[in-house]
Short mmCIF file of C-alpha atoms in Angstrom, two decimals:
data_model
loop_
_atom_site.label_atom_id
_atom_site.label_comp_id
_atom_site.label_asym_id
_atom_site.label_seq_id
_atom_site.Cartn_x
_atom_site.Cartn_y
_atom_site.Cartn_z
CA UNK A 1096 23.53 -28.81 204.76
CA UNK A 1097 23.76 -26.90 207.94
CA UNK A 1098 20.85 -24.58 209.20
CA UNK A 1099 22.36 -20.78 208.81
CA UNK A 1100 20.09 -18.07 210.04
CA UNK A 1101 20.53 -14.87 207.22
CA UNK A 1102 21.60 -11.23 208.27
CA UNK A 1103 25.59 -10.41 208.22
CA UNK A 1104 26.42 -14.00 209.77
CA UNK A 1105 25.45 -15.43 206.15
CA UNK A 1106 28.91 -16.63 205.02
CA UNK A 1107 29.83 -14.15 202.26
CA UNK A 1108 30.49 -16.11 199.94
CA UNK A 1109 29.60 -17.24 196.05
CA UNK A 1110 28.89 -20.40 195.62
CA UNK A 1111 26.64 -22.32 192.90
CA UNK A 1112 25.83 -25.79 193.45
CA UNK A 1113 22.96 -27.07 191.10
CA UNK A 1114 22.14 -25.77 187.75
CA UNK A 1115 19.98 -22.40 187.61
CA UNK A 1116 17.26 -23.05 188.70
CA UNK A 1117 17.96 -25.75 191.23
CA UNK A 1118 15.55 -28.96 192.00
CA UNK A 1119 13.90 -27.19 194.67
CA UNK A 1120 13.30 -23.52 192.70
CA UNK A 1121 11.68 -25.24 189.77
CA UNK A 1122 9.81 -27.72 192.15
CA UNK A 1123 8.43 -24.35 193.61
CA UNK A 1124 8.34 -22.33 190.59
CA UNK A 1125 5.75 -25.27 189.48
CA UNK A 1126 3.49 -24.48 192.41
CA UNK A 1127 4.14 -19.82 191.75
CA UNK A 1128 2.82 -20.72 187.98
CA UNK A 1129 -0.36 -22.93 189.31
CA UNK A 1130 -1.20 -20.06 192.31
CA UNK A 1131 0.51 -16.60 191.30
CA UNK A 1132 -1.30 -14.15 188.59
CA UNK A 1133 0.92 -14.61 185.42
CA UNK A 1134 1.41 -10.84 184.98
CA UNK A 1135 3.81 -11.29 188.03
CA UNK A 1136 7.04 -12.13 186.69
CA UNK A 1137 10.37 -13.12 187.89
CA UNK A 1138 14.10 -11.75 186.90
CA UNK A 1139 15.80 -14.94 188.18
CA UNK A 1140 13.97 -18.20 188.48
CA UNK A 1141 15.10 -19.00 192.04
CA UNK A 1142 13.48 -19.20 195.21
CA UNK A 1143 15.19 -16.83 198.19
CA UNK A 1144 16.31 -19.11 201.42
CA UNK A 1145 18.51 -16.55 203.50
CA UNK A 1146 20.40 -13.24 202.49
CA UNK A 1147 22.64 -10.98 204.04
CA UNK A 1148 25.49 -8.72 203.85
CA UNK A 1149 26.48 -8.98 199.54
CA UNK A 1150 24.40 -12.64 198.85
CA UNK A 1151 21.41 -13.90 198.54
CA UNK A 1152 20.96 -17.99 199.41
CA UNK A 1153 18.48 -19.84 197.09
CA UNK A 1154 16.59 -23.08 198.64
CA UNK A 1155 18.99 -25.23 196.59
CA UNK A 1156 21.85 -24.13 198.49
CA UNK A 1157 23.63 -21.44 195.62
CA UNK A 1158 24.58 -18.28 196.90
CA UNK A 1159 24.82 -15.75 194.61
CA UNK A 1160 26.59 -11.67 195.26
CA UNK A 1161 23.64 -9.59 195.31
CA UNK A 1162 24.33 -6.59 193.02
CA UNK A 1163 20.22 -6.04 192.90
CA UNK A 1164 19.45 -5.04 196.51
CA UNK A 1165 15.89 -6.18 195.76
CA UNK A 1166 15.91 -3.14 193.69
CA UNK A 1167 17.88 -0.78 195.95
CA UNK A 1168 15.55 -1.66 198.96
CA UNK A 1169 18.37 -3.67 200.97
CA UNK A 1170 20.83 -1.13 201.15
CA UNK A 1171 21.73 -1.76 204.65
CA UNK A 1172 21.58 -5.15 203.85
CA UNK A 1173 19.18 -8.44 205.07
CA UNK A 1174 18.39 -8.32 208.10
CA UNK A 1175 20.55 -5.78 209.44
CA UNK A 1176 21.38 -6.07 213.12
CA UNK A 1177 19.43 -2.97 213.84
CA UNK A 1178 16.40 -3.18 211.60
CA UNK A 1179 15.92 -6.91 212.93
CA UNK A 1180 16.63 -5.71 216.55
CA UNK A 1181 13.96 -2.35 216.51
CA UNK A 1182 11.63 -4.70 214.24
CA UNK A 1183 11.28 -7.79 216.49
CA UNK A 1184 10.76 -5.55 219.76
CA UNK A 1185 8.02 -3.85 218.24
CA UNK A 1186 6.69 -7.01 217.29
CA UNK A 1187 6.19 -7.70 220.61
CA UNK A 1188 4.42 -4.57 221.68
CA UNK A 1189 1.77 -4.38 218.69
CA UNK A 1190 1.59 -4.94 215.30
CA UNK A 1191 -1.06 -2.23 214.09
CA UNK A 1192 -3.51 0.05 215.32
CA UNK A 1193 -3.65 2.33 211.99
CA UNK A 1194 -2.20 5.67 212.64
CA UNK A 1195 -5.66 7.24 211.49
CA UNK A 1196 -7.19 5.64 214.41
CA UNK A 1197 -4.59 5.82 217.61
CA UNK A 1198 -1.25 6.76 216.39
CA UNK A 1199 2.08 5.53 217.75
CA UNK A 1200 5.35 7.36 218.57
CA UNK A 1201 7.30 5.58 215.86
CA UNK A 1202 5.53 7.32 213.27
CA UNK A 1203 6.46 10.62 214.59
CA UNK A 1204 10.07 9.76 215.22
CA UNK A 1205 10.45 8.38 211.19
CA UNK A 1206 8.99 11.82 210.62
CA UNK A 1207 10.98 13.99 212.86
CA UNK A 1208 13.90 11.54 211.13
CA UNK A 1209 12.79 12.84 207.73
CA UNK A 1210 12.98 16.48 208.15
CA UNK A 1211 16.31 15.92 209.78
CA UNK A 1212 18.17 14.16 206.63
CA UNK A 1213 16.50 15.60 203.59
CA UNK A 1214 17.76 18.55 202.07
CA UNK A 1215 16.68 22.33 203.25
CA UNK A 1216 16.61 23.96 206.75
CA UNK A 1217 12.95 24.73 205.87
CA UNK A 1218 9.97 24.07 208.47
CA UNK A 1219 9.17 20.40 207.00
CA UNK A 1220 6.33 17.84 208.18
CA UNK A 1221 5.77 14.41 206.24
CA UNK A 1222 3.11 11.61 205.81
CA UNK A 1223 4.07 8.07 205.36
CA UNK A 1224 2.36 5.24 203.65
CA UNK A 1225 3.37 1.98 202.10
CA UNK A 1226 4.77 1.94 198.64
CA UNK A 1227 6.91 4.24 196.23
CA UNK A 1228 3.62 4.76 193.92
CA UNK A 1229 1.86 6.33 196.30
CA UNK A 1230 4.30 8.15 197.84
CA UNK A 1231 4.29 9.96 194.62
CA UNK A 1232 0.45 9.95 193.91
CA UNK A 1233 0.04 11.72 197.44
CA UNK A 1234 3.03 14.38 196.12
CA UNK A 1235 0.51 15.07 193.46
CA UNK A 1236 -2.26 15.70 196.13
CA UNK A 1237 -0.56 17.49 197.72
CA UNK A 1238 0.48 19.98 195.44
CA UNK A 1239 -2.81 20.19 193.30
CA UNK A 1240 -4.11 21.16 196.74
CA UNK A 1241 -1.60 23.73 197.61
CA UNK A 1242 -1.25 25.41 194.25
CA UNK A 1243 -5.08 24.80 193.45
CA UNK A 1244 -3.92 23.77 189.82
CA UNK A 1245 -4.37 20.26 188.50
CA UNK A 1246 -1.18 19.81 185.64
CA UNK A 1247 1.48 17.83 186.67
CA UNK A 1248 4.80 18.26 184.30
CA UNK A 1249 7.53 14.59 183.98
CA UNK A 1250 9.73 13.72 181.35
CA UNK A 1251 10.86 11.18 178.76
CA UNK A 1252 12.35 7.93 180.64
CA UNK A 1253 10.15 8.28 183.44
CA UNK A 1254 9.47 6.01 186.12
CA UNK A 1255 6.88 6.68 189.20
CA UNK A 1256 4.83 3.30 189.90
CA UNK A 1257 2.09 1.15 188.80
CA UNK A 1258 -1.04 2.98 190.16
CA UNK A 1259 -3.35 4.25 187.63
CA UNK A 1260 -2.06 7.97 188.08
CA UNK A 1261 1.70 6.86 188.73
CA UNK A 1262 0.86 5.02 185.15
CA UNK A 1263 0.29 8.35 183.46
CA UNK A 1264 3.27 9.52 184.82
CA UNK A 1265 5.62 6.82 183.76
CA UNK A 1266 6.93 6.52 179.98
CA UNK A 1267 7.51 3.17 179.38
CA UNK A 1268 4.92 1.64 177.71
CA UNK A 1269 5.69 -2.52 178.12
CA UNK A 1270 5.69 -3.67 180.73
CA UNK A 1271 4.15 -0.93 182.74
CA UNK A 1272 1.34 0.73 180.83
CA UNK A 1273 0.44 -1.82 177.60
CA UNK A 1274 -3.13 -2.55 178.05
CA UNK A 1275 -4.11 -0.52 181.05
CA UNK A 1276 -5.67 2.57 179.99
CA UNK A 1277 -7.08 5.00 180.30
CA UNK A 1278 -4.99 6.49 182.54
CA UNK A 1279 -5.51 9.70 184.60
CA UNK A 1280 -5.60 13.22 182.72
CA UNK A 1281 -3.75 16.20 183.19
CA UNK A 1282 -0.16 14.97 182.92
CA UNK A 1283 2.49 16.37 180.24
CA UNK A 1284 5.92 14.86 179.45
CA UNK A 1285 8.66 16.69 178.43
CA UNK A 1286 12.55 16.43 177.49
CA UNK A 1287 14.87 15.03 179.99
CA UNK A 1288 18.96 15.55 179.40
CA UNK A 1289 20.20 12.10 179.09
CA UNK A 1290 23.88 12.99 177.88
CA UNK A 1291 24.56 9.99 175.53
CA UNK A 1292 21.62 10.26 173.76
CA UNK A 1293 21.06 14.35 173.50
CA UNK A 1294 21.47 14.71 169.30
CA UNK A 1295 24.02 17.65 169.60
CA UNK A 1296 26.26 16.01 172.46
CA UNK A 1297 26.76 15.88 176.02
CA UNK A 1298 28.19 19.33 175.82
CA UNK A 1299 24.91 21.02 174.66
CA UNK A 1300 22.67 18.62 176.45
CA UNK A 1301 22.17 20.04 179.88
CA UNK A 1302 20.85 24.06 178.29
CA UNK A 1303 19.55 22.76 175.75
CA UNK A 1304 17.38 20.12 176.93
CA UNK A 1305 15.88 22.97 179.64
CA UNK A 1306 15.36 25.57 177.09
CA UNK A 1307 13.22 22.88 175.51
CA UNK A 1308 11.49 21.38 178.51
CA UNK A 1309 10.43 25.07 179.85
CA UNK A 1310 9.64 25.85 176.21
CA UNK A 1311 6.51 22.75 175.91
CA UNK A 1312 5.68 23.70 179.28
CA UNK A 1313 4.74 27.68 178.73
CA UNK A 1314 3.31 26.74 175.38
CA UNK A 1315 1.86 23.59 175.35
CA UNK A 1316 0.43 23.68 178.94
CA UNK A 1317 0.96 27.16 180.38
CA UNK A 1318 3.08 27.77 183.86
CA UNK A 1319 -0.18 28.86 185.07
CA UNK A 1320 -1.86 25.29 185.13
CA UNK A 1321 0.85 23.27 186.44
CA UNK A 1322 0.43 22.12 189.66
CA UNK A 1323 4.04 20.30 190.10
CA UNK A 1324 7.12 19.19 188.44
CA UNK A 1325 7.73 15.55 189.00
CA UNK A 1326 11.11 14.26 188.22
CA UNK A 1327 14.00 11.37 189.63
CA UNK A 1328 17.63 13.20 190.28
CA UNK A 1329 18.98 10.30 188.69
CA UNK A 1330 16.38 8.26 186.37
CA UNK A 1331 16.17 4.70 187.65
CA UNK A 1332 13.64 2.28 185.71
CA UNK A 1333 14.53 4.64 182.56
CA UNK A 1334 18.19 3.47 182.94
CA UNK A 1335 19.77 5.36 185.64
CA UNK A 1336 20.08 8.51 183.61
CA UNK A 1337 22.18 11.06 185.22
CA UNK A 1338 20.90 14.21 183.79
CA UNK A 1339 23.32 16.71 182.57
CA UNK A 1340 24.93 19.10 185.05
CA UNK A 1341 22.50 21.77 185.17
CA UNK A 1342 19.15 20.84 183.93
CA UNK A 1343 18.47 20.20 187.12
CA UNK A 1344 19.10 23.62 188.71
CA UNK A 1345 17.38 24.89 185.85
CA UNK A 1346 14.03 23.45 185.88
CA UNK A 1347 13.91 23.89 189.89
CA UNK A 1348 14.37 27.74 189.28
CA UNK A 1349 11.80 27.65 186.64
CA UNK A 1350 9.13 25.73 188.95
CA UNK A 1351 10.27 28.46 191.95
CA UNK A 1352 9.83 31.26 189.48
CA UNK A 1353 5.93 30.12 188.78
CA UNK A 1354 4.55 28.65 192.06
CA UNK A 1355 4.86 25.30 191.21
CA UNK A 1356 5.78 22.75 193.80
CA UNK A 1357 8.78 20.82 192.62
CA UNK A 1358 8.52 16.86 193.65
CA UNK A 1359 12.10 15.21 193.60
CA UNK A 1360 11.10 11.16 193.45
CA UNK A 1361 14.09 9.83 195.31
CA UNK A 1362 12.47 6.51 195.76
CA UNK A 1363 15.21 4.33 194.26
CA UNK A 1364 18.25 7.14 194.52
CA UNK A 1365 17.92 7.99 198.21
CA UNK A 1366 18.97 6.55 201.55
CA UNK A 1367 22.61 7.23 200.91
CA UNK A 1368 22.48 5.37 198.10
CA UNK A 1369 24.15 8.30 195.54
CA UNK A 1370 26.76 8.53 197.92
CA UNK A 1371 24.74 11.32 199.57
CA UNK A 1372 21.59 10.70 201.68
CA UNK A 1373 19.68 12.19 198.35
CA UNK A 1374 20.86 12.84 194.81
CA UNK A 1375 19.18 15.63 194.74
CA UNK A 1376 22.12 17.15 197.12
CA UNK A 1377 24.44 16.74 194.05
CA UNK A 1378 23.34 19.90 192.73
CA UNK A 1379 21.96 21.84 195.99
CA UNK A 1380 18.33 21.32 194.31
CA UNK A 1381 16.32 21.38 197.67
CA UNK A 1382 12.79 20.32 196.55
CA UNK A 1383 9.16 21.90 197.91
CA UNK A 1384 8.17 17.60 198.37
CA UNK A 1385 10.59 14.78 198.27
CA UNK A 1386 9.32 11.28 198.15
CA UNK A 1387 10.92 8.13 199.40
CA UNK A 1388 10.67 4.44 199.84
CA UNK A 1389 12.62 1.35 198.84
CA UNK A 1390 15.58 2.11 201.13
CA UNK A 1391 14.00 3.69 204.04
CA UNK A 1392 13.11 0.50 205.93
CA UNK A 1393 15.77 -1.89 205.41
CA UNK A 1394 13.03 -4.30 203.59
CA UNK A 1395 10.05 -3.45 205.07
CA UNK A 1396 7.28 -1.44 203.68
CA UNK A 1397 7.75 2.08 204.18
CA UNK A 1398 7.21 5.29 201.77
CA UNK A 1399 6.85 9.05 202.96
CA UNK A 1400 5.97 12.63 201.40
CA UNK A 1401 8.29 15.10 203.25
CA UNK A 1402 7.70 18.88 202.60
CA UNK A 1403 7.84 22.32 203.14
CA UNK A 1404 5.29 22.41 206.34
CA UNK A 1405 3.16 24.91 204.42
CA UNK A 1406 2.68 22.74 201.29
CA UNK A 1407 1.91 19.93 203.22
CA UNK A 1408 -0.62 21.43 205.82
CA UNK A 1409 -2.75 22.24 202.74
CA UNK A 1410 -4.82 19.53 202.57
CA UNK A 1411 -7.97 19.39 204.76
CA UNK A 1412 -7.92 16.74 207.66
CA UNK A 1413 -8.39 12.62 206.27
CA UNK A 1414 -7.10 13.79 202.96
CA UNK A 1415 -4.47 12.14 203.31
CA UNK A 1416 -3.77 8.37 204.81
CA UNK A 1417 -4.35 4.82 204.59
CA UNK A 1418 -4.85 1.60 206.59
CA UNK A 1419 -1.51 0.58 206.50
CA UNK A 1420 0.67 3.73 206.08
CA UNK A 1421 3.45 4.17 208.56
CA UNK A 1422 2.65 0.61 210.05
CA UNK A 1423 4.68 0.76 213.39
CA UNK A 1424 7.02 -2.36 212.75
CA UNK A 1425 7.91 -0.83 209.46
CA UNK A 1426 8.30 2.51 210.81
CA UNK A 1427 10.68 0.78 213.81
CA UNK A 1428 12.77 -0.89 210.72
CA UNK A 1429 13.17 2.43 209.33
CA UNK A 1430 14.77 3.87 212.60
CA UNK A 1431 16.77 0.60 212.64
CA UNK A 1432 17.81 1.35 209.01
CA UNK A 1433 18.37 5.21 209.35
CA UNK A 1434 20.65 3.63 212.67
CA UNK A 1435 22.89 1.49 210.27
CA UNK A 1436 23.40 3.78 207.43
CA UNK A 1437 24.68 6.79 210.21
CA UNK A 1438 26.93 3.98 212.14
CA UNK A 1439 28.84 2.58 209.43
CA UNK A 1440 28.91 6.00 207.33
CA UNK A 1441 27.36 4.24 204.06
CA UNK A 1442 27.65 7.08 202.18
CA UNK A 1443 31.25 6.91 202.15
CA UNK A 1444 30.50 3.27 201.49
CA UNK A 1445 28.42 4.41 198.67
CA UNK A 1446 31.35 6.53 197.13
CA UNK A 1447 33.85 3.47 197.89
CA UNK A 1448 31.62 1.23 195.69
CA UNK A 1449 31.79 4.02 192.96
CA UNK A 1450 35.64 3.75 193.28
CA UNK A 1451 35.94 0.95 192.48
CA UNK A 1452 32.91 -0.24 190.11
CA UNK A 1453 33.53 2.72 187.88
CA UNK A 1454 37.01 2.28 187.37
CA UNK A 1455 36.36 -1.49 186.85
CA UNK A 1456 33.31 -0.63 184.53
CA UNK A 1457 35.01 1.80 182.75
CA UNK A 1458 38.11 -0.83 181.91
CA UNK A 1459 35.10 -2.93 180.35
CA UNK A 1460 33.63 -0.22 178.23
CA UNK A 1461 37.41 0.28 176.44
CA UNK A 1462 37.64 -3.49 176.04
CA UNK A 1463 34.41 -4.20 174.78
CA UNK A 1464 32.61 -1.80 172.15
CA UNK A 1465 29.12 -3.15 172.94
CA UNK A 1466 29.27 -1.22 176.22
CA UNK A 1467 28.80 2.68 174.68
CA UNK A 1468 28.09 4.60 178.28
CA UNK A 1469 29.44 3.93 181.65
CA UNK A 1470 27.11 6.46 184.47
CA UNK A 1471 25.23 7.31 187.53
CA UNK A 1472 26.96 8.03 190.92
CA UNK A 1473 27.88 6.44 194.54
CA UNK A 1474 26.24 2.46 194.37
CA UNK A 1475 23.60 3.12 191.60
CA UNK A 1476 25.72 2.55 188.25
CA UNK A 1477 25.00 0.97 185.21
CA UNK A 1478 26.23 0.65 181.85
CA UNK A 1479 24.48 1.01 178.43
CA UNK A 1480 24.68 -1.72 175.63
CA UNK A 1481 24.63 -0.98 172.03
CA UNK A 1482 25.66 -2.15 168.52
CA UNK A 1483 29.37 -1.63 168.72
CA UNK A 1484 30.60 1.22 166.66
CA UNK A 1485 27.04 3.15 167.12
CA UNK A 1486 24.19 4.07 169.57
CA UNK A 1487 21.67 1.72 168.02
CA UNK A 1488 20.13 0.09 171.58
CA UNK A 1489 21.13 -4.05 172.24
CA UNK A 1490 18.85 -5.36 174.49
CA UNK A 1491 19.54 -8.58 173.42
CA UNK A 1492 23.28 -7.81 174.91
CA UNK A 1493 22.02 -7.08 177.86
CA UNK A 1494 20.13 -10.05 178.25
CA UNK A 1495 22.81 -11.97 177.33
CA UNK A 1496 24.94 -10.60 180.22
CA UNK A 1497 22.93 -10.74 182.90
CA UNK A 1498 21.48 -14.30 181.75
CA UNK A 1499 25.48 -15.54 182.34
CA UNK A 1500 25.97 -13.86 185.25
CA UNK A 1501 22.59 -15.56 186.93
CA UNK A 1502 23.80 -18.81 185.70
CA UNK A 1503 27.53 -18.30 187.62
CA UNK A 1504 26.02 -16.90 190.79
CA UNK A 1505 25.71 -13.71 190.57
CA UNK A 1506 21.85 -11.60 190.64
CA UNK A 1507 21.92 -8.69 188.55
CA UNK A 1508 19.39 -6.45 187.10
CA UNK A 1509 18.37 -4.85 183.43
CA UNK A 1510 16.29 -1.46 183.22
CA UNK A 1511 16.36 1.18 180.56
CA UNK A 1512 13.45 2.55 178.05
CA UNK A 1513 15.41 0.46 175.66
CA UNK A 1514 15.88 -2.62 177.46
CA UNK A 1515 19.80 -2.43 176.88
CA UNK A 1516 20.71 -0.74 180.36
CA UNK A 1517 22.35 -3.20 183.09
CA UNK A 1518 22.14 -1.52 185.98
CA UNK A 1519 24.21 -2.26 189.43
CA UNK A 1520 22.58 -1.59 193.25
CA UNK A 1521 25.01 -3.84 195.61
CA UNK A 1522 24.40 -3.75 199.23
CA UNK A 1523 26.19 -0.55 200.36
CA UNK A 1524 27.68 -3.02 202.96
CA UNK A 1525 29.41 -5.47 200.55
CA UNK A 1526 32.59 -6.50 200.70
CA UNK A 1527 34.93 -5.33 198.19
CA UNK A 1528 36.02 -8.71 197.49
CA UNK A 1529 33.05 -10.32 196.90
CA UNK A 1530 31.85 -6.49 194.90
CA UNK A 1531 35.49 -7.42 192.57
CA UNK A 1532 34.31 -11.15 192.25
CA UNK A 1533 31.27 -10.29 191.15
CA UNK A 1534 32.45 -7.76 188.47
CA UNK A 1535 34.97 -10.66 187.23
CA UNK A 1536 31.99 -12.87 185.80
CA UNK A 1537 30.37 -9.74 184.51
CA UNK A 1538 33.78 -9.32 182.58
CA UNK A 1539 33.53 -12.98 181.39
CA UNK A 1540 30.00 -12.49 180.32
CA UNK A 1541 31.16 -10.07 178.06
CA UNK A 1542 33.89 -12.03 176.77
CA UNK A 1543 31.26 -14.46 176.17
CA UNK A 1544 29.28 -12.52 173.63
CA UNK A 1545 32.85 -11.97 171.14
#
């Protein structure tokens, strides 16, 4: 077959060739199995060639609509024009020099770019490292060093990383936690209001499950101690739980009303992802620390604390850092990215996909009573599969769907504490045809499992 270079040149276009896994992936997969740690696992079995725009070319020759994003990392797409163009020139200039040791103007321009776009007109100053886990294990630094208290307060369905303390903090046990113990000390989990699943309703869920959080916190670990509140504006591991209008608000009021720093993880919602730069902005909540990552360098690796300046300033000088953190090709990506998503306005693309994945999704859900909740906001949707006729979790559904859909060329991904959550993060620069193409198999998938 012709040569084709990836980026928004790849054609757009589904297309499956060989079985699933081709020739080539399993020839390859052989050699991952014989060199690659086991506990490294793989959603679909083939090997990545090109990508670009809404697909994703395998070494075979398939090309499969993206609805994954690499897990909401590509949201400008693969190889943007911009991140590839900012990327390559720094290339040229130097690759590293670690910020600790002779810092770089990049750096300060990602971080001048961050106080610009997140939410507050607040004095704010960030650090940047490399990953999502320790964006939010520096967020607890920070604020244990600010407040001088060591508790930190998350909730049920609960995702932060894969670091020993970002461990703690998650609630999923398998695959994150089983076996790794003991993990660090001083965290408490609490209620989170996940609307389907709140025992009294949807109605009810949103005061109640506050009165409850704020309840276990004064009792069980006492305002006093806690050093931050940790939470995701929209759960994403956990199954892109939406919480209920208002528990939001609520627990930020209650962390302003004790002096404790309130950390909104916006590592998979952010980046105009939600239709707004941050999910956070649905409700006004303007956090003390936000972290970010995933979509902030159009696939390089980039994560940041931003932060009220004060909070931030309060740990002493080398406290905070690493080798790698704000590397300056990354960091040149990330203005390339931050570039893209103001040019082509992608969080109007964001509330386009919504449009029309919702309405499509929601068609689905009266069609086919294995689908019992339809959520989330702007590109990050998903829908919850259960025993029809009840809320008992099917995460053999689930893996049923999104095993058919890998096998007719389209790459989509399952989350949720249950394992019964399929959950949807195109590209926000997909085409709408090849975004409607893609929900068509996920309809026959379903039709597939009556």
């Amino acid at each position: 077959m012709t040569e084709l270079s990836g980026g928004p040149g790849l054609p757009q276009e589904r297309r499956v060739v060989t079985a699933i896994p081709g020739p080539k992936s399993q020839e390859l997969m052989a050699r991952k199995q014989a060199a690659v740690a086991g506990g490294v696992s793989t959603t679909l079995p083939v090997f990545a060639a090109r990508a670009g725009g809404g697909v994703l070319e395998d070494v075979d020759g398939n090309s499969f609509i993206d609805l994954g994003s690499g897990i909401a990392v590509t949201s400008v797409g693969n190889s943007a024009e911009a991140v590839v163009r900012r990327a390559s020139a720094q290339l040229e200039l130097f690759t590293h020099t670690c910020a600790m040791v002779t810092p770089y103007e990049l750096y300060v321009e990602v971080c001048e770019e961050l106080a610009k776009l997140t939410p507050g007109d607040h004095a704010k100053k960030s650090a940047l490292f490399n990953s999502g886990a320790e964006a939010v294990e520096n967020a607890v630094k920070i604020a244990r060093a600010y407040t001088g208290r060591q508790a930190v307060v998350v909730f049920d369905h609960a995702y932060h990383g894969r670091t020993n303390l970002t461990m703690a903090l998650t609630a999923k046990n398998m695959p994150y936690k089983n076996g790794f113990g003991p993990f660090a000390p001083e965290v408490y989990r609490v209620p989170v209001a996940y609307p389907f699943r709140w025992p009294t309703g949807p109605e009810n869920c949103a005061e109640e499950a506050a009165a409850e959080a704020i309840d276990r916190i004064v009792k069980q670990v006492g305002a006093e101690n806690v050093a931050a509140i940790v939470i995701e504006p929209v759960l994403g591991e956990g199954g892109f739980i939406e919480p209920a209008k208002g528990f939001l608000p609520a627990i930020r009021q209650f962390a302003a009303d004790h002096g404790i720093v309130f950390v909104a993880d916006e590592i998979q919602s952010g980046f105009c992802r939600t239709g707004q730069w941050f999910a956070c902005e649905d409700e006004g909540i303007v956090p003390d620390l936000i972290t970010t990552a995933k979509g902030i360098a159009g696939g390089l690796p980039l994560a940041a604390v931003t932060g009220r300046a004060e909070i931030m300033d309060a740990v002493h000088g080398g406290g905070l850092g690493g080798t790698y953190g704000g590397n300056p090709v990354a960091c040149a990506a990330a203005l390339g990215a931050i570039e893209t998503m103001r040019e082509l306005d992608l969080n109007a693309r964001a509330r386009r996909i919504e449009e029309v994945m919702k309405g499509r999704l929601t068609a689905l859900q009266e069609k086919f009573g294995i689908i019992g909740d339809v959520r989330g906001r702007g590109a990050m949707l998903a829908v919850e599969l259960v025993e029809p006729g009840t809320k008992k979790p099917n995460p053999g559904a689930a893996a049923a769907v999104a095993g058919h859909c890998h096998q007719a060329g389209v790459l989509v991904l399952t989350a949720g504490t249950y394992g019964n959550v399929i959950r949807f993060l195109p590209p926000l620069v997909i085409g709408e045809d090849l975004l409607n193409e893609g929900l068509d198999v996920l309809e026959e998938a379903f039709a597939g499992l009556e």
